[in-house]
PDB file of C-alpha atoms in Angstrom:
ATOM      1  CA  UNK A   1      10.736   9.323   7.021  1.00  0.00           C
ATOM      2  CA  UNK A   2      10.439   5.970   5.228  1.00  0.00           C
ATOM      3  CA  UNK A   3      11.043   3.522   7.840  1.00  0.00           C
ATOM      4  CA  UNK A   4      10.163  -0.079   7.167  1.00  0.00           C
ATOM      5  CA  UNK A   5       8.813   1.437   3.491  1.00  0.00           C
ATOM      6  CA  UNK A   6       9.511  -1.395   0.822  1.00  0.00           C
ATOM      7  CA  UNK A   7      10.110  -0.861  -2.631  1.00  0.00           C
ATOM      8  CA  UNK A   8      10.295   2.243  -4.909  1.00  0.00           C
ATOM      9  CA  UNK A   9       8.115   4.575  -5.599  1.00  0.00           C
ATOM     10  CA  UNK A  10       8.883   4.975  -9.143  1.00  0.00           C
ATOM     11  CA  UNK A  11       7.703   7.810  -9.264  1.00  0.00           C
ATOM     12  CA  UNK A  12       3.744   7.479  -9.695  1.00  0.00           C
ATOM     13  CA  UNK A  13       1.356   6.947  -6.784  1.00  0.00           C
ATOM     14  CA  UNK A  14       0.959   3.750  -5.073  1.00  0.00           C
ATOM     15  CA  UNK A  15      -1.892   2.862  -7.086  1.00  0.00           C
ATOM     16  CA  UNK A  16       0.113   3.395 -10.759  1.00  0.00           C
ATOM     17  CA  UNK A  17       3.320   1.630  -9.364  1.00  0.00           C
ATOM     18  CA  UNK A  18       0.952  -1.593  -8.509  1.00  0.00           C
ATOM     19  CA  UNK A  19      -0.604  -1.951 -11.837  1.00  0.00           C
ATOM     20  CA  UNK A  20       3.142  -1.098 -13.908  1.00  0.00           C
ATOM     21  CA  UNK A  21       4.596  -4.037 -11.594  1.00  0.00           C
ATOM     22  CA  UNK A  22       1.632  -6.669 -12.323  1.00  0.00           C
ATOM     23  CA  UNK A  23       1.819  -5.645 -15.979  1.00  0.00           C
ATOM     24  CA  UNK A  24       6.003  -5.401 -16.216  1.00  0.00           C
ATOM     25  CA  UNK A  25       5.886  -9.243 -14.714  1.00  0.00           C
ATOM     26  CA  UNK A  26       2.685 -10.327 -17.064  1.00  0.00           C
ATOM     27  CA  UNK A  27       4.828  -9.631 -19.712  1.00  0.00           C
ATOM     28  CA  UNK A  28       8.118 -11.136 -18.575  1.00  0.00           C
ATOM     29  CA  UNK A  29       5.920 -14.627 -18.091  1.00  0.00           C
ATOM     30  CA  UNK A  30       4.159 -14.221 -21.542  1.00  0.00           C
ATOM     31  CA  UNK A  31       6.831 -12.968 -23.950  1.00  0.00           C
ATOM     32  CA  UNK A  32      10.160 -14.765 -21.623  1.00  0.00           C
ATOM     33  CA  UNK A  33      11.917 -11.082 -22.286  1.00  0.00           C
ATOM     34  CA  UNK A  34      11.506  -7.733 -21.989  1.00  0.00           C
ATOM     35  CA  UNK A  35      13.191  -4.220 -22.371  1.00  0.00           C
ATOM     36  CA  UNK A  36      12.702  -2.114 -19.463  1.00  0.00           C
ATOM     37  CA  UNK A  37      14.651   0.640 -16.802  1.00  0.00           C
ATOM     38  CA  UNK A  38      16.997  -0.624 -14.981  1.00  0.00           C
ATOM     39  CA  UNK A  39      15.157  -0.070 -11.696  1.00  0.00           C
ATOM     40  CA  UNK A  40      11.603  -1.006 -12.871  1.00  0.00           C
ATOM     41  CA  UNK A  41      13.319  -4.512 -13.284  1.00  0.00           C
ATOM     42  CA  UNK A  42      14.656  -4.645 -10.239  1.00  0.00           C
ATOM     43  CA  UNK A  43      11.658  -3.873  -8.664  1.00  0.00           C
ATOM     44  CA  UNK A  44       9.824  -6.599 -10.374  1.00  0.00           C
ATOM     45  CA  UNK A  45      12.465  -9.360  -9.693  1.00  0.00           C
ATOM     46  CA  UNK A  46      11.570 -10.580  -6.633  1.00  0.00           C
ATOM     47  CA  UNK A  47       7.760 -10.642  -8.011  1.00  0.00           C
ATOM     48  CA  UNK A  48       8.842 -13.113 -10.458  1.00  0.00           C
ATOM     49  CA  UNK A  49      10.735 -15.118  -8.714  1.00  0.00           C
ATOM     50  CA  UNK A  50       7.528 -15.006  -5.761  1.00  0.00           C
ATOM     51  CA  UNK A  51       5.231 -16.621  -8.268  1.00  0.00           C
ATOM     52  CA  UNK A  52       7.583 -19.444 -10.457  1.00  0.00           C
ATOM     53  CA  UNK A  53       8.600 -20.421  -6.977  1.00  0.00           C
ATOM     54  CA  UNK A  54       4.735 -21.101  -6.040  1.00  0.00           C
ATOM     55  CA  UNK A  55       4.954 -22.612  -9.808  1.00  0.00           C
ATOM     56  CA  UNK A  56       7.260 -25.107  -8.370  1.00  0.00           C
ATOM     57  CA  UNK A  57       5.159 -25.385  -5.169  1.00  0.00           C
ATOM     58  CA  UNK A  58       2.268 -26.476  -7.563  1.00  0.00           C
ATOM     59  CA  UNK A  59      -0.337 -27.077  -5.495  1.00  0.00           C
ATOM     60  CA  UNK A  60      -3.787 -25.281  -5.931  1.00  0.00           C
ATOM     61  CA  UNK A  61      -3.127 -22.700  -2.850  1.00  0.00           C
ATOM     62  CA  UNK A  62      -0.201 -21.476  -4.774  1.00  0.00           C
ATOM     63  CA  UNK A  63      -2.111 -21.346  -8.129  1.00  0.00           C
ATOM     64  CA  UNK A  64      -4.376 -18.964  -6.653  1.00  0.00           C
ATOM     65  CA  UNK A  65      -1.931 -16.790  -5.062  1.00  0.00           C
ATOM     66  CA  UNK A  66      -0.589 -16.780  -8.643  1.00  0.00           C
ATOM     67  CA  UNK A  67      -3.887 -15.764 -10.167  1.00  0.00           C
ATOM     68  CA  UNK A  68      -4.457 -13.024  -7.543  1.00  0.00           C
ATOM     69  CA  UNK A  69      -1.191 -11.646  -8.249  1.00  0.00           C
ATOM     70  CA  UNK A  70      -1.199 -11.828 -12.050  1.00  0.00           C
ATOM     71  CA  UNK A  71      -4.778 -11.558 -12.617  1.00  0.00           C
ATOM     72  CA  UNK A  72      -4.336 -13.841 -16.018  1.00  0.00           C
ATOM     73  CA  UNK A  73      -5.452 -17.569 -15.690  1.00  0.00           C
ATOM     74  CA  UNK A  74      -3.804 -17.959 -19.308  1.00  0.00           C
ATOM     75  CA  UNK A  75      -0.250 -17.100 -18.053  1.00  0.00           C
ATOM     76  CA  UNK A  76      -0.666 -18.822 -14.934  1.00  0.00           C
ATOM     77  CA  UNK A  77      -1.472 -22.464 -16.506  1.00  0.00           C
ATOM     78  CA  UNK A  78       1.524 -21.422 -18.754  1.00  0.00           C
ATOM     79  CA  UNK A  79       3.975 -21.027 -16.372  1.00  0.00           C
ATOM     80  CA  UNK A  80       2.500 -23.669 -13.732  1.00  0.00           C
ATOM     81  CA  UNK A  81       2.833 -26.129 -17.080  1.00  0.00           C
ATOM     82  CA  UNK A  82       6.625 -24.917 -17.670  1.00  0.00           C
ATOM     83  CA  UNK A  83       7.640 -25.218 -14.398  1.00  0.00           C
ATOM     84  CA  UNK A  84      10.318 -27.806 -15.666  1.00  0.00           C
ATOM     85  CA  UNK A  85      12.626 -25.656 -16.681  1.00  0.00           C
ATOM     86  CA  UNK A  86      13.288 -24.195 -13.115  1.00  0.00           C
ATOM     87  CA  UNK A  87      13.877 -27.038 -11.449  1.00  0.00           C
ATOM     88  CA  UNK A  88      17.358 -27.145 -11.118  1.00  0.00           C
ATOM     89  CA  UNK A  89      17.355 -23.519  -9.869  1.00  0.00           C
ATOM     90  CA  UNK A  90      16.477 -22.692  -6.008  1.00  0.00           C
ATOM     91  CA  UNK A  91      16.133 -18.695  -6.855  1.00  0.00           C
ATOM     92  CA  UNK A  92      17.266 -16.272  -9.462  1.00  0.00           C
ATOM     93  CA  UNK A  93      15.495 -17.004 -12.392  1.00  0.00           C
ATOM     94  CA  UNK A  94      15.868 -13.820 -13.990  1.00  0.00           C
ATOM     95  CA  UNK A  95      18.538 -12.504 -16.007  1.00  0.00           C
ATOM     96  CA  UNK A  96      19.118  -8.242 -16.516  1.00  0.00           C
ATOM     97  CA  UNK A  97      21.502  -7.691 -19.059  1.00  0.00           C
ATOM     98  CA  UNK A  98      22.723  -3.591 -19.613  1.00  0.00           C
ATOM     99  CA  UNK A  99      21.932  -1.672 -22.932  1.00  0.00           C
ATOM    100  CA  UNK A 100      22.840   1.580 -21.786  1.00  0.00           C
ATOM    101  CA  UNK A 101      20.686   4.824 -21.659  1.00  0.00           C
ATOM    102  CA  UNK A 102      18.063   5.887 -23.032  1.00  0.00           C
ATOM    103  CA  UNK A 103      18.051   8.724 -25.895  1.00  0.00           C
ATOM    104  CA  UNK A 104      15.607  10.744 -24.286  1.00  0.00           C
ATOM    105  CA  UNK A 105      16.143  11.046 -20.598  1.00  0.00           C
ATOM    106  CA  UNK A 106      19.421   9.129 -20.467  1.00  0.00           C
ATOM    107  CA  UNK A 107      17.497   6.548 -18.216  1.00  0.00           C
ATOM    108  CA  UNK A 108      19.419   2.944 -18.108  1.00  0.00           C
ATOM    109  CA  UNK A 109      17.628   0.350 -20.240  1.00  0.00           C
ATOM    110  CA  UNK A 110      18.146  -3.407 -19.713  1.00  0.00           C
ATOM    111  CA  UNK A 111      16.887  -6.338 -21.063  1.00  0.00           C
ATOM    112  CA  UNK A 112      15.139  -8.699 -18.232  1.00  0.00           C
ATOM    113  CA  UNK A 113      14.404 -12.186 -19.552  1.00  0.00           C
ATOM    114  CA  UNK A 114      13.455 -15.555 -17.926  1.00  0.00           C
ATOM    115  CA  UNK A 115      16.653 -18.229 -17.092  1.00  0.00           C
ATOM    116  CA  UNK A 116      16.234 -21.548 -18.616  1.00  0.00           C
TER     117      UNK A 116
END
């Protein structure tokens, strides 16, 4: 049973879903889009949002959170630096937008980029 389980397994193990999220959201902060499945950025929303809201938070407790999280000091200062262009938002500062599937497998592709 998967009571009280969060998130999706995507299916890898725990330790291959951990590293695809930190990555997926190091490169929605560095690049401001990217082209993903449709559940893989879902799963990463809330991590984004987690970390620009500790952006907005600014204070060196949340800048380490950030680092831990991220494990990129570059990408932090960036986004800690850019924090300005969230302000007017309290959450949701993602966007997904649908391409449709994927050749392949058929999987659903979006496009997840950063609100401004």
């Amino acid at each position: 049973m998967r009571h009280k389980k969060r998130g999706r397994k995507l299916g890898s193990s725990s330790a291959h879903t951990k590293a695809m999220r930190r990555s997926l959201t190091t490169a929605l902060l560095r690049n401001d889009r990217i082209k993903t499945t449709e559940t893989r950025a879902k799963e990463i929303r809330s991590d984004v949002d987690k970390i620009i809201t500790w952006a907005k938070r600014g204070d060196v407790h949340s800048r380490r959170l950030a680092i831990a999280a991220l494990g990129d000091k570059e990408i932090v200062a960036k986004i800690f630096n850019e924090v300005e262009r969230f302000e007017g938002r309290s959450s949701g500062y993602t966007r997904i937008l649908k391409l449709g599937p994927r050749k392949g497998d058929a999987a659903p592709m979006v496009i997840m980029e950063l609100i401004d």
